[in-house]
Amino acid sequence: MSARPTAAPAAPPRVLTVAGSDSGGGAGIQADLKTMLALGTHGMSVVTAVTAQNSLGVQGFWELPAEAVRAQYRSVVADIGVGAVKTGMLASAELVETVAELLAGTDAPAVVDPVGVSKHGDPLLAASALDSVRTKLLPAATVATPNLDEVAQLTGVEVTSEDGLRRAAAAVLAYGPTWVLIKGGHLKGEAVDLLTDGFDEHVLRAPRHDNRHTHGTGCTLASAIAARLALGDDVPAAVAAAKEYVTGAIAAGFALGGGIGPVDHGWRFREA
């Protein structure tokens, strides 16, 4: 007798990243997909730009046409569907506005990482795109996750101590995201972040690890938040779980090439 066919396993929650490709594998699309897999979700991607990038910096990048970005996005969403979307490097005003329009038509939470510069200080967003980020992209965000440099770039607010995090959050919230996570990783002392929707506040703290290999930290955190949202967490729970995951990834970051190595997206597998 032939064996009865077995039903296929249920698909894991689906998460879509809309970001640039990092040829060195530490940040961007590559980091996003590794994070999504590590957290038990199915990652999908819309490539917005291709970078020539390694541990020493970004040697160049080439953005894709808006038509190609739109086609990738619609192809995935129409057939497979999404439980959450994460955006990263969008490069130009045209791509920012294209992605903002797509997010507005998608019934899923959106985590917006307003990437402006790389870990090495290389620009990844045209100055002409900043107004589009403020007026088009941030209003479409369920959670925006700027670091302090991006806060200054978008709002003009300079933060030099933990006391300034609330002021930074208010400045970003004024552009319309539902929640903002102000990442205080550039401050001295503990790695402290502030999550707020303007009413409910959560201060998240973690020890600062003495490890220079932190490439991909921002991409990883935003992707982890999106993965946890797709798994059913509310925003505060998703951010707390993502913070715990990225803290472990930073602690396990490893040397690669001659410069700054990546965080270890698979640190939990290696601890098992």
mmCIF file of C-alpha atoms in Angstrom:
data_model
loop_
_atom_site.group_PDB
_atom_site.id
_atom_site.type_symbol
_atom_site.label_atom_id
_atom_site.label_comp_id
_atom_site.label_asym_id
_atom_site.label_seq_id
_atom_site.Cartn_x
_atom_site.Cartn_y
_atom_site.Cartn_z
ATOM 1 C CA MET A 1 0.000 0.000 0.000
ATOM 2 C CA SER A 2 1.211 3.488 -0.792
ATOM 3 C CA ALA A 3 1.731 5.843 2.083
ATOM 4 C CA ARG A 4 -0.848 8.518 2.598
ATOM 5 C CA PRO A 5 0.343 12.011 1.656
ATOM 6 C CA THR A 6 1.016 14.150 4.708
ATOM 7 C CA ALA A 7 -0.087 17.725 5.001
ATOM 8 C CA ALA A 8 2.629 20.338 4.550
ATOM 9 C CA PRO A 9 3.667 22.084 7.758
ATOM 10 C CA ALA A 10 2.116 25.469 8.376
ATOM 11 C CA ALA A 11 4.242 28.364 7.140
ATOM 12 C CA PRO A 12 5.934 30.491 9.804
ATOM 13 C CA PRO A 13 4.968 34.167 10.125
ATOM 14 C CA ARG A 14 6.145 36.187 7.120
ATOM 15 C CA VAL A 15 8.271 39.326 7.353
ATOM 16 C CA LEU A 16 9.306 41.548 4.454
ATOM 17 C CA THR A 17 12.436 43.695 4.420
ATOM 18 C CA VAL A 18 12.687 46.625 2.018
ATOM 19 C CA ALA A 19 16.325 47.655 2.090
ATOM 20 C CA GLY A 20 19.715 47.715 0.418
ATOM 21 C CA SER A 21 22.014 44.756 -0.117
ATOM 22 C CA ASP A 22 25.257 44.597 1.881
ATOM 23 C CA SER A 23 27.823 42.636 -0.121
ATOM 24 C CA GLY A 24 29.785 41.962 3.088
ATOM 25 C CA GLY A 25 26.782 40.230 4.670
ATOM 26 C CA GLY A 26 26.755 42.135 7.951
ATOM 27 C CA ALA A 27 23.964 44.652 7.469
ATOM 28 C CA GLY A 28 21.111 45.436 5.088
ATOM 29 C CA ILE A 29 19.048 42.719 3.428
ATOM 30 C CA GLN A 30 21.501 40.031 4.494
ATOM 31 C CA ALA A 31 21.348 40.939 8.186
ATOM 32 C CA ASP A 32 17.578 41.278 8.013
ATOM 33 C CA LEU A 33 17.033 37.809 6.585
ATOM 34 C CA LYS A 34 19.423 36.199 9.076
ATOM 35 C CA THR A 35 17.605 37.905 11.946
ATOM 36 C CA MET A 36 14.191 36.862 10.693
ATOM 37 C CA LEU A 37 15.318 33.238 10.407
ATOM 38 C CA ALA A 38 16.923 33.293 13.861
ATOM 39 C CA LEU A 39 13.640 34.496 15.371
ATOM 40 C CA GLY A 40 11.496 31.833 13.726
ATOM 41 C CA THR A 41 9.943 33.766 10.854
ATOM 42 C CA HIS A 42 10.088 33.536 7.070
ATOM 43 C CA GLY A 43 12.015 36.488 5.643
ATOM 44 C CA MET A 44 11.322 37.972 2.212
ATOM 45 C CA SER A 45 13.063 40.863 0.520
ATOM 46 C CA VAL A 46 12.651 43.880 -1.710
ATOM 47 C CA VAL A 47 16.079 45.130 -2.780
ATOM 48 C CA THR A 48 16.232 48.928 -3.078
ATOM 49 C CA ALA A 49 19.940 49.346 -3.762
ATOM 50 C CA VAL A 50 23.107 47.345 -4.253
ATOM 51 C CA THR A 51 26.190 48.354 -2.273
ATOM 52 C CA ALA A 52 29.857 47.534 -2.686
ATOM 53 C CA GLN A 53 30.605 47.181 1.007
ATOM 54 C CA ASN A 54 32.989 45.392 3.339
ATOM 55 C CA SER A 55 34.312 45.701 6.892
ATOM 56 C CA LEU A 56 36.172 48.903 5.971
ATOM 57 C CA GLY A 57 33.261 50.886 4.565
ATOM 58 C CA VAL A 58 30.971 51.457 1.601
ATOM 59 C CA GLN A 59 32.847 51.846 -1.652
ATOM 60 C CA GLY A 60 29.760 52.614 -3.718
ATOM 61 C CA PHE A 61 26.035 52.038 -4.135
ATOM 62 C CA TRP A 62 23.556 51.884 -6.981
ATOM 63 C CA GLU A 63 19.856 52.334 -6.348
ATOM 64 C CA LEU A 64 17.243 50.356 -8.237
ATOM 65 C CA PRO A 65 14.498 52.034 -10.289
ATOM 66 C CA ALA A 66 11.291 52.742 -8.392
ATOM 67 C CA GLU A 67 9.479 50.470 -10.858
ATOM 68 C CA ALA A 68 11.673 47.525 -9.810
ATOM 69 C CA VAL A 69 11.100 48.200 -6.107
ATOM 70 C CA ARG A 70 7.351 48.500 -6.601
ATOM 71 C CA ALA A 71 7.203 45.291 -8.645
ATOM 72 C CA GLN A 72 9.150 43.281 -6.053
ATOM 73 C CA TYR A 73 6.925 44.533 -3.243
ATOM 74 C CA ARG A 74 3.639 43.879 -5.020
ATOM 75 C CA SER A 75 4.803 40.449 -6.168
ATOM 76 C CA VAL A 76 5.425 39.322 -2.596
ATOM 77 C CA VAL A 77 2.444 40.954 -0.928
ATOM 78 C CA ALA A 78 -0.119 39.908 -3.548
ATOM 79 C CA ASP A 79 0.794 36.225 -3.483
ATOM 80 C CA ILE A 80 2.472 35.435 -0.160
ATOM 81 C CA GLY A 81 1.258 38.200 2.125
ATOM 82 C CA VAL A 82 3.123 39.744 5.040
ATOM 83 C CA GLY A 83 2.785 39.864 8.814
ATOM 84 C CA ALA A 84 5.142 42.823 9.198
ATOM 85 C CA VAL A 85 7.364 45.021 7.028
ATOM 86 C CA LYS A 86 10.768 46.523 7.849
ATOM 87 C CA THR A 87 12.388 49.304 5.836
ATOM 88 C CA GLY A 88 16.069 50.223 5.776
ATOM 89 C CA MET A 89 18.211 51.935 3.149
ATOM 90 C CA LEU A 90 15.992 53.721 0.625
ATOM 91 C CA ALA A 91 18.661 55.967 -0.962
ATOM 92 C CA SER A 92 16.564 58.601 -2.755
ATOM 93 C CA ALA A 93 13.445 60.729 -2.401
ATOM 94 C CA GLU A 94 11.760 58.791 -5.207
ATOM 95 C CA LEU A 95 12.318 55.452 -3.463
ATOM 96 C CA VAL A 96 11.277 56.853 -0.072
ATOM 97 C CA GLU A 97 7.997 58.087 -1.532
ATOM 98 C CA THR A 98 7.432 54.855 -3.461
ATOM 99 C CA VAL A 99 7.920 52.722 -0.348
ATOM 100 C CA ALA A 100 5.802 55.038 1.815
ATOM 101 C CA GLU A 101 2.935 54.665 -0.662
ATOM 102 C CA LEU A 102 3.301 50.871 -0.622
ATOM 103 C CA LEU A 103 3.328 50.755 3.186
ATOM 104 C CA ALA A 104 0.194 52.878 3.366
ATOM 105 C CA GLY A 105 -1.620 50.285 1.257
ATOM 106 C CA THR A 106 -0.440 47.284 3.310
ATOM 107 C CA ASP A 107 -2.406 45.983 6.277
ATOM 108 C CA ALA A 108 0.608 45.079 8.414
ATOM 109 C CA PRO A 109 2.762 46.871 10.984
ATOM 110 C CA ALA A 110 5.763 48.707 9.558
ATOM 111 C CA VAL A 111 9.111 49.181 11.291
ATOM 112 C CA VAL A 112 10.982 52.105 9.726
ATOM 113 C CA ASP A 113 14.727 52.328 10.257
ATOM 114 C CA PRO A 114 15.510 55.755 8.723
ATOM 115 C CA VAL A 115 18.996 54.830 7.546
ATOM 116 C CA GLY A 116 21.072 57.886 6.746
ATOM 117 C CA VAL A 117 24.695 56.787 7.070
ATOM 118 C CA SER A 118 26.583 53.526 7.406
ATOM 119 C CA LYS A 119 28.466 52.320 10.481
ATOM 120 C CA HIS A 120 31.585 53.852 8.909
ATOM 121 C CA GLY A 121 29.965 57.237 8.278
ATOM 122 C CA ASP A 122 29.295 56.732 4.565
ATOM 123 C CA PRO A 123 26.096 58.449 3.348
ATOM 124 C CA LEU A 124 23.322 56.058 2.287
ATOM 125 C CA LEU A 125 20.502 58.580 1.822
ATOM 126 C CA ALA A 126 20.500 61.615 -0.444
ATOM 127 C CA ALA A 127 20.121 64.902 1.429
ATOM 128 C CA SER A 128 17.224 65.710 -0.894
ATOM 129 C CA ALA A 129 15.331 62.699 0.510
ATOM 130 C CA LEU A 130 15.173 63.908 4.099
ATOM 131 C CA ASP A 131 11.956 65.850 3.645
ATOM 132 C CA SER A 132 10.312 62.804 2.061
ATOM 133 C CA VAL A 133 11.345 60.700 5.068
ATOM 134 C CA ARG A 134 9.798 63.281 7.399
ATOM 135 C CA THR A 135 6.537 63.848 5.534
ATOM 136 C CA LYS A 136 5.900 60.525 3.752
ATOM 137 C CA LEU A 137 7.754 57.647 5.405
ATOM 138 C CA LEU A 138 7.592 58.397 9.128
ATOM 139 C CA PRO A 139 3.789 58.878 9.072
ATOM 140 C CA ALA A 140 3.502 55.316 7.684
ATOM 141 C CA ALA A 141 5.563 53.807 10.526
ATOM 142 C CA THR A 142 4.167 51.709 13.335
ATOM 143 C CA VAL A 143 7.598 52.005 14.944
ATOM 144 C CA ALA A 144 10.434 54.304 13.841
ATOM 145 C CA THR A 145 13.911 53.355 15.096
ATOM 146 C CA PRO A 146 16.347 56.257 14.597
ATOM 147 C CA ASN A 147 19.745 56.425 16.253
ATOM 148 C CA LEU A 148 20.967 59.733 17.627
ATOM 149 C CA ASP A 149 22.721 60.751 14.401
ATOM 150 C CA GLU A 150 19.513 60.113 12.460
ATOM 151 C CA VAL A 151 17.493 62.079 15.022
ATOM 152 C CA ALA A 152 19.811 65.041 14.519
ATOM 153 C CA GLN A 153 19.657 64.667 10.740
ATOM 154 C CA LEU A 154 15.852 64.543 10.678
ATOM 155 C CA THR A 155 14.906 66.941 13.474
ATOM 156 C CA GLY A 156 17.950 69.028 14.389
ATOM 157 C CA VAL A 157 17.750 67.782 17.984
ATOM 158 C CA GLU A 158 21.186 66.919 19.377
ATOM 159 C CA VAL A 159 21.261 64.406 22.251
ATOM 160 C CA THR A 160 24.354 64.149 24.429
ATOM 161 C CA SER A 161 22.907 62.438 27.507
ATOM 162 C CA GLU A 162 20.023 60.217 28.561
ATOM 163 C CA ASP A 163 18.095 63.303 29.638
ATOM 164 C CA GLY A 164 17.690 64.300 25.992
ATOM 165 C CA LEU A 165 16.019 61.099 24.811
ATOM 166 C CA ARG A 166 12.503 62.280 25.624
ATOM 167 C CA ARG A 167 13.027 65.524 23.686
ATOM 168 C CA ALA A 168 14.331 63.543 20.716
ATOM 169 C CA ALA A 169 11.326 61.224 20.835
ATOM 170 C CA ALA A 170 8.887 64.139 20.848
ATOM 171 C CA ALA A 171 10.612 65.661 17.827
ATOM 172 C CA VAL A 172 10.351 62.428 15.821
ATOM 173 C CA LEU A 173 6.777 61.689 16.926
ATOM 174 C CA ALA A 174 5.785 65.099 15.574
ATOM 175 C CA TYR A 175 6.245 63.637 12.081
ATOM 176 C CA GLY A 176 3.598 60.987 12.654
ATOM 177 C CA PRO A 177 4.915 57.519 13.534
ATOM 178 C CA THR A 178 2.752 55.654 16.048
ATOM 179 C CA TRP A 179 5.757 54.724 18.207
ATOM 180 C CA VAL A 180 9.371 55.809 18.204
ATOM 181 C CA LEU A 181 12.359 53.972 19.602
ATOM 182 C CA ILE A 182 15.212 56.403 20.186
ATOM 183 C CA LYS A 183 18.391 54.334 20.218
ATOM 184 C CA GLY A 184 20.914 55.683 22.703
ATOM 185 C CA GLY A 185 23.733 53.353 21.781
ATOM 186 C CA HIS A 186 26.031 56.272 20.939
ATOM 187 C CA LEU A 187 25.848 57.618 24.500
ATOM 188 C CA LYS A 188 28.342 56.673 27.188
ATOM 189 C CA GLY A 189 27.483 54.133 29.869
ATOM 190 C CA GLU A 190 24.707 51.584 29.551
ATOM 191 C CA ALA A 191 23.064 50.980 26.193
ATOM 192 C CA VAL A 192 19.786 52.778 26.922
ATOM 193 C CA ASP A 193 16.878 53.263 24.509
ATOM 194 C CA LEU A 194 13.553 55.050 24.909
ATOM 195 C CA LEU A 195 10.357 53.648 23.406
ATOM 196 C CA THR A 196 7.272 55.862 23.483
ATOM 197 C CA ASP A 197 4.066 56.705 21.662
ATOM 198 C CA GLY A 198 3.896 60.081 23.393
ATOM 199 C CA PHE A 199 1.922 58.669 26.338
ATOM 200 C CA ASP A 200 3.324 55.274 27.294
ATOM 201 C CA GLU A 201 7.087 55.231 27.942
ATOM 202 C CA HIS A 202 9.499 52.321 28.229
ATOM 203 C CA VAL A 203 13.188 52.732 29.042
ATOM 204 C CA LEU A 204 15.215 49.730 27.929
ATOM 205 C CA ARG A 205 18.682 49.158 29.359
ATOM 206 C CA ALA A 206 21.374 46.638 28.574
ATOM 207 C CA PRO A 207 25.029 46.309 29.519
ATOM 208 C CA ARG A 208 27.497 47.794 27.055
ATOM 209 C CA HIS A 209 29.762 45.067 25.713
ATOM 210 C CA ASP A 210 33.411 45.855 25.001
ATOM 211 C CA ASN A 211 33.273 44.666 21.402
ATOM 212 C CA ARG A 212 33.991 46.863 18.391
ATOM 213 C CA HIS A 213 32.401 44.400 15.952
ATOM 214 C CA THR A 214 28.924 45.909 15.777
ATOM 215 C CA HIS A 215 28.251 46.214 12.047
ATOM 216 C CA GLY A 216 24.551 45.718 11.297
ATOM 217 C CA THR A 217 23.248 46.595 14.767
ATOM 218 C CA GLY A 218 20.492 48.953 13.582
ATOM 219 C CA CYS A 219 19.299 46.692 10.769
ATOM 220 C CA THR A 220 19.259 43.731 13.128
ATOM 221 C CA LEU A 221 17.259 45.513 15.816
ATOM 222 C CA ALA A 222 14.615 46.815 13.403
ATOM 223 C CA SER A 223 14.276 43.397 11.760
ATOM 224 C CA ALA A 224 13.966 41.706 15.142
ATOM 225 C CA ILE A 225 11.165 44.103 16.090
ATOM 226 C CA ALA A 226 9.353 43.338 12.833
ATOM 227 C CA ALA A 227 9.784 39.594 13.379
ATOM 228 C CA ARG A 228 8.365 39.783 16.889
ATOM 229 C CA LEU A 229 5.415 41.876 15.663
ATOM 230 C CA ALA A 230 4.705 39.220 13.015
ATOM 231 C CA LEU A 231 4.818 36.594 15.768
ATOM 232 C CA GLY A 232 2.037 38.468 17.571
ATOM 233 C CA ASP A 233 3.788 40.647 20.149
ATOM 234 C CA ASP A 234 2.516 44.136 20.856
ATOM 235 C CA VAL A 235 5.016 46.947 20.278
ATOM 236 C CA PRO A 236 6.525 47.160 23.801
ATOM 237 C CA ALA A 237 6.951 43.374 24.000
ATOM 238 C CA ALA A 238 8.396 43.205 20.475
ATOM 239 C CA VAL A 239 10.943 45.919 21.215
ATOM 240 C CA ALA A 240 11.970 44.336 24.525
ATOM 241 C CA ALA A 241 12.498 40.941 22.871
ATOM 242 C CA ALA A 242 14.408 42.543 19.994
ATOM 243 C CA LYS A 243 16.636 44.454 22.408
ATOM 244 C CA GLU A 244 17.504 41.216 24.206
ATOM 245 C CA TYR A 245 18.308 39.488 20.919
ATOM 246 C CA VAL A 246 20.503 42.274 19.541
ATOM 247 C CA THR A 247 22.357 42.646 22.854
ATOM 248 C CA GLY A 248 23.375 38.999 22.596
ATOM 249 C CA ALA A 249 24.315 39.460 18.945
ATOM 250 C CA ILE A 250 26.562 42.425 19.826
ATOM 251 C CA ALA A 251 28.254 40.485 22.618
ATOM 252 C CA ALA A 252 29.032 37.699 20.132
ATOM 253 C CA GLY A 253 30.104 39.975 17.265
ATOM 254 C CA PHE A 254 33.205 38.691 15.510
ATOM 255 C CA ALA A 255 36.161 40.003 13.515
ATOM 256 C CA LEU A 256 35.782 39.805 9.752
ATOM 257 C CA GLY A 257 38.103 41.469 7.277
ATOM 258 C CA GLY A 258 40.325 44.339 8.292
ATOM 259 C CA GLY A 259 37.750 46.655 9.859
ATOM 260 C CA ILE A 260 34.534 46.438 11.862
ATOM 261 C CA GLY A 261 33.044 42.943 11.909
ATOM 262 C CA PRO A 262 29.338 42.070 12.158
ATOM 263 C CA VAL A 263 27.137 41.195 15.078
ATOM 264 C CA ASP A 264 26.464 37.468 15.293
ATOM 265 C CA HIS A 265 22.907 36.818 14.143
ATOM 266 C CA GLY A 266 23.232 33.139 15.009
ATOM 267 C CA TRP A 267 24.500 33.564 18.564
ATOM 268 C CA ARG A 268 21.634 31.615 20.078
ATOM 269 C CA PHE A 269 22.332 28.614 17.846
ATOM 270 C CA ARG A 270 25.966 28.618 18.930
ATOM 271 C CA GLU A 271 25.028 28.795 22.611
ATOM 272 C CA ALA A 272 22.773 25.738 22.341
#
